mmCIF file with all atom_site columns, C-alpha atoms in Angstrom:
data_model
loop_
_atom_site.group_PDB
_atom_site.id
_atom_site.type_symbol
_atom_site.label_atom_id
_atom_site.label_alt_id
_atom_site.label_comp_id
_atom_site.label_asym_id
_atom_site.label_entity_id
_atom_site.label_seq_id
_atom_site.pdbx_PDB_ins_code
_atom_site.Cartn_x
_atom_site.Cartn_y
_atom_site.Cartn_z
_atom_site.occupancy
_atom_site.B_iso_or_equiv
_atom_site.pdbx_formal_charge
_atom_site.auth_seq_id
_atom_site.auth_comp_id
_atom_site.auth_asym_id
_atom_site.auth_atom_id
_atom_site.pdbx_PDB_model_num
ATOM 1  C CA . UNK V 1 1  ? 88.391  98.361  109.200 1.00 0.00 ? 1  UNK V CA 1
ATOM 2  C CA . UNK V 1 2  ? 91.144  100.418 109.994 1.00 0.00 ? 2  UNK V CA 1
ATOM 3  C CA . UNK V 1 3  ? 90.600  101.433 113.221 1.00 0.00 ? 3  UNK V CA 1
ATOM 4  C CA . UNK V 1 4  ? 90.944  97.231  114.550 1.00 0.00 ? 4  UNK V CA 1
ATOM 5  C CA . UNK V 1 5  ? 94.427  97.276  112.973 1.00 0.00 ? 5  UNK V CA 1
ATOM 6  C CA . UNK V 1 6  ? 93.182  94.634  110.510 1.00 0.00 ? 6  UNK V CA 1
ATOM 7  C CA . UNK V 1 7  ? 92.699  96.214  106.980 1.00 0.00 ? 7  UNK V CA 1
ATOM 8  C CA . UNK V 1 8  ? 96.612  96.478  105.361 1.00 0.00 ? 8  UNK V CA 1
ATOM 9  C CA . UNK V 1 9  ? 98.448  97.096  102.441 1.00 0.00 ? 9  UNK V CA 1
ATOM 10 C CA . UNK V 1 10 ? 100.847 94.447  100.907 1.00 0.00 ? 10 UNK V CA 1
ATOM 11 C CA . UNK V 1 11 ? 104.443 95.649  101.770 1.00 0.00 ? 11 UNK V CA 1
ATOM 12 C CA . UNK V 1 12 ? 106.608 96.680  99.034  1.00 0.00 ? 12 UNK V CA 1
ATOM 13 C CA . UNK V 1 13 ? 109.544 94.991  97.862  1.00 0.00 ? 13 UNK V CA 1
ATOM 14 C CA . UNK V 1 14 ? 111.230 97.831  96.808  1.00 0.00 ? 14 UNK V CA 1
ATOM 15 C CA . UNK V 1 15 ? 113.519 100.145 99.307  1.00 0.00 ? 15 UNK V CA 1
ATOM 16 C CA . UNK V 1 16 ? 111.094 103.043 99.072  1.00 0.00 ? 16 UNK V CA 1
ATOM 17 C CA . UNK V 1 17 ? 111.169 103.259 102.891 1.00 0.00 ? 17 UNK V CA 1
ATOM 18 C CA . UNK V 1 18 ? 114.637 103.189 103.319 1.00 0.00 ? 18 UNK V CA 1
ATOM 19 C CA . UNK V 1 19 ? 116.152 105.774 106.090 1.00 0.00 ? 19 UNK V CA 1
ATOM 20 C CA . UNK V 1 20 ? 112.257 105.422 107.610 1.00 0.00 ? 20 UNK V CA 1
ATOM 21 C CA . UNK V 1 21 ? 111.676 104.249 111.557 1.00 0.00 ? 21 UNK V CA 1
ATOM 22 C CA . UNK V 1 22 ? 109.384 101.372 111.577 1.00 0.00 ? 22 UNK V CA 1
ATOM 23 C CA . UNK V 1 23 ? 107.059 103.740 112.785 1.00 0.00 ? 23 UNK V CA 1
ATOM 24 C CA . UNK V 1 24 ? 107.461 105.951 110.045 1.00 0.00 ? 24 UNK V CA 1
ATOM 25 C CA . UNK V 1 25 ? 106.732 103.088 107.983 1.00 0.00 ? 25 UNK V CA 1
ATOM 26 C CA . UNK V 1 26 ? 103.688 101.895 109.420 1.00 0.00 ? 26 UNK V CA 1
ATOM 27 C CA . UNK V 1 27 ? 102.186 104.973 109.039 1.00 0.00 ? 27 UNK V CA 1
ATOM 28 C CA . UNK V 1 28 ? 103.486 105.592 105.137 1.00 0.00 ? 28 UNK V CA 1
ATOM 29 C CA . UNK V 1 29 ? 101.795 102.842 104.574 1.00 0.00 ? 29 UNK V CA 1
ATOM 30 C CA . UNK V 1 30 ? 98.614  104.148 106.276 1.00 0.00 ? 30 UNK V CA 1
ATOM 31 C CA . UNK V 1 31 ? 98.377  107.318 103.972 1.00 0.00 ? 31 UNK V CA 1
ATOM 32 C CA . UNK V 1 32 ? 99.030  105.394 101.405 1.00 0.00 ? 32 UNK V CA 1
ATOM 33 C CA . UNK V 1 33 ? 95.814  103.779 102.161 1.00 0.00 ? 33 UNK V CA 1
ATOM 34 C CA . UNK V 1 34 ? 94.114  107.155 102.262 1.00 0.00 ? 34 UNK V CA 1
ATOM 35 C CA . UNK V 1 35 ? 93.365  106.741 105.686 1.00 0.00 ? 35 UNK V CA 1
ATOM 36 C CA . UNK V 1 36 ? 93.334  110.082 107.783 1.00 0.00 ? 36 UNK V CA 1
ATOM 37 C CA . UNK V 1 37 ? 95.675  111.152 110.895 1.00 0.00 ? 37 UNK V CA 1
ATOM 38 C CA . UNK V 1 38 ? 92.858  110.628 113.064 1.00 0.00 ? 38 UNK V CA 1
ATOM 39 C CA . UNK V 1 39 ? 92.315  106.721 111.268 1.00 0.00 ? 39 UNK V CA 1
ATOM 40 C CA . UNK V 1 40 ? 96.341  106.448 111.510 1.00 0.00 ? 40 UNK V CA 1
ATOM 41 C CA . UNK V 1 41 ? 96.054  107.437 115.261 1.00 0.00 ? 41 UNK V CA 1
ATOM 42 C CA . UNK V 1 42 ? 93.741  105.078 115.905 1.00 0.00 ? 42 UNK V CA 1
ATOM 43 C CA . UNK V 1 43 ? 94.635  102.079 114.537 1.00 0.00 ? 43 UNK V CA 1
ATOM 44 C CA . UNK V 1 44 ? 98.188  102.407 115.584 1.00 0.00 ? 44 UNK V CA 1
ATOM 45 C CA . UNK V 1 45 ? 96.929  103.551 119.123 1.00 0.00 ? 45 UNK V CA 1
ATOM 46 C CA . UNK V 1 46 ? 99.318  106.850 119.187 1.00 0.00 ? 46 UNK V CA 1
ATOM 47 C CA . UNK V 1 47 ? 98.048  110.296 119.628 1.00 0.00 ? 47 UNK V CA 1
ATOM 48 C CA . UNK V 1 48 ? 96.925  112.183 116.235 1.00 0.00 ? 48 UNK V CA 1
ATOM 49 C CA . UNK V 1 49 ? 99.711  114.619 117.044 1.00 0.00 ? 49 UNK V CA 1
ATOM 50 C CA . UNK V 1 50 ? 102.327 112.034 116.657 1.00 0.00 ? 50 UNK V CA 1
ATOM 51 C CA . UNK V 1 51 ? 101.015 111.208 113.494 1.00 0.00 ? 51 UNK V CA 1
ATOM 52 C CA . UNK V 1 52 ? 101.300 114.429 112.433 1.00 0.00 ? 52 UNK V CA 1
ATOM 53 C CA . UNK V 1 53 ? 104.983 114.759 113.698 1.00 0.00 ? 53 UNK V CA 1
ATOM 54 C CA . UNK V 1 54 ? 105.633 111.158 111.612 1.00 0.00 ? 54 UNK V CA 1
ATOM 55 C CA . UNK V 1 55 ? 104.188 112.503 108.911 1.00 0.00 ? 55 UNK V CA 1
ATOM 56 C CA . UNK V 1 56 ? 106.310 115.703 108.937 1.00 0.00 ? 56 UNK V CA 1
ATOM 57 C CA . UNK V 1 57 ? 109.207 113.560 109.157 1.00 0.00 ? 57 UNK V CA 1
ATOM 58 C CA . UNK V 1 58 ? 108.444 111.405 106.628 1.00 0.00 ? 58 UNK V CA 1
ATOM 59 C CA . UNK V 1 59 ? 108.121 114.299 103.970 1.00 0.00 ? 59 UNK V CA 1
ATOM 60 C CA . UNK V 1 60 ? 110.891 115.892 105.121 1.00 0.00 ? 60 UNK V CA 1
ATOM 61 C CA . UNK V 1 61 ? 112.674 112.634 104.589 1.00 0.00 ? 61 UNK V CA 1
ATOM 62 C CA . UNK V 1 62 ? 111.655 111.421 100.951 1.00 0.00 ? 62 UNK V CA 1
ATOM 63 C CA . UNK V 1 63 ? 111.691 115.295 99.913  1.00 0.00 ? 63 UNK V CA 1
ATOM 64 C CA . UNK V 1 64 ? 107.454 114.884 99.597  1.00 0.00 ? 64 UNK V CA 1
ATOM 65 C CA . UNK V 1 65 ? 104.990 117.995 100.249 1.00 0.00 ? 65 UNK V CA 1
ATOM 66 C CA . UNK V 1 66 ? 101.810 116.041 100.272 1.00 0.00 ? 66 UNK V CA 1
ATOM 67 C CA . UNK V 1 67 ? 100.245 112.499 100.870 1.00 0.00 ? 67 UNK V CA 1
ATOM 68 C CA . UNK V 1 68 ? 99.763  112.258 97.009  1.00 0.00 ? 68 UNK V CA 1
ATOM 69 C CA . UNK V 1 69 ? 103.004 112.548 96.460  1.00 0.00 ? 69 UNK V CA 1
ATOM 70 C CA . UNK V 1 70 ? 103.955 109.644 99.088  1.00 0.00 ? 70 UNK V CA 1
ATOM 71 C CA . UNK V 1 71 ? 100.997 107.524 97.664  1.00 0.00 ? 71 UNK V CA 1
ATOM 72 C CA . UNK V 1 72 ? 102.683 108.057 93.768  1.00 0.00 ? 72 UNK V CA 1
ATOM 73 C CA . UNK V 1 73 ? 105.959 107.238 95.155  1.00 0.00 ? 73 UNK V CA 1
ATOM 74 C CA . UNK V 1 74 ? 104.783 104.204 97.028  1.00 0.00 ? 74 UNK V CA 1
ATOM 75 C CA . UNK V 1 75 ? 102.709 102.900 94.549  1.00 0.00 ? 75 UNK V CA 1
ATOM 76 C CA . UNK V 1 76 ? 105.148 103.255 91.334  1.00 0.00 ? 76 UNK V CA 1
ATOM 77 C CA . UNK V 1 77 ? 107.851 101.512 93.387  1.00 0.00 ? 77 UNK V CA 1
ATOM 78 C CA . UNK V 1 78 ? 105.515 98.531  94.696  1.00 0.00 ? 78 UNK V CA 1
ATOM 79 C CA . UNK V 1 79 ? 104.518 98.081  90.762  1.00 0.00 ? 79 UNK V CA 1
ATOM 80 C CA . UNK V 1 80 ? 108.022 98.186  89.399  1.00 0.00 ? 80 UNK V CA 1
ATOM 81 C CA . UNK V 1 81 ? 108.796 95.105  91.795  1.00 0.00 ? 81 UNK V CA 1
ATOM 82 C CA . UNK V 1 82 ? 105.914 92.861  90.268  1.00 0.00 ? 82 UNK V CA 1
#
C-alpha cells in the first residue's frame, strides 16, 4: 500500500535523477509507480499541492510534458543498468 509508505520501486542505478531534490526524487519515483498526486501526497505526508508544484518542477527539469514520459524515461534507464 502506498499510502503506509511501504510499497517502493527499486532505485535506479543510472543518473536519470540527476539535478533532482531528494524530494523531487521521491516523488519521480512515485509516478513512476502510477500512483496519483493525491497517493504521492499521502504517502509522503505533504499537501497534494506540493506534489503538484514537484511535479511541475520535475518536467520542467528533464524537459517531460507528461507522467508517461517520466515513467519511459525512468524505466529505459533502470533497464539499461541491468
Amino acid at each position: 500500500n502506498l499510502a503506509d509508505g511501504r510499497r517502493r520501486i527499486r532505485s535506479p542505478d543510472a543518473v536519470w535523477h540527476v539535478g533532482l531534490s531528494n524530494r523531487q526524487r521521491q516523488v519521480a519515483q512515485c509516478v513512476v509507480q502510477g500512483s496519483s498526486n493525491r497517493d504521492i501526497a499521502a504517502a509522503l505526508e505533504i499537501s497534494e499541492k506540493t506534489v503538484e508544484k514537484h511535479v511541475s518542477h520535475i518536467f520542467r527539469k528533464l524537459g517531460f510534458t507528461s507522467r508517461a514520459q517520466l515513467a519511459v524515461y525512468v524505466v529505459s534507464r533502470s533497464a539499461s543498468t541491468d
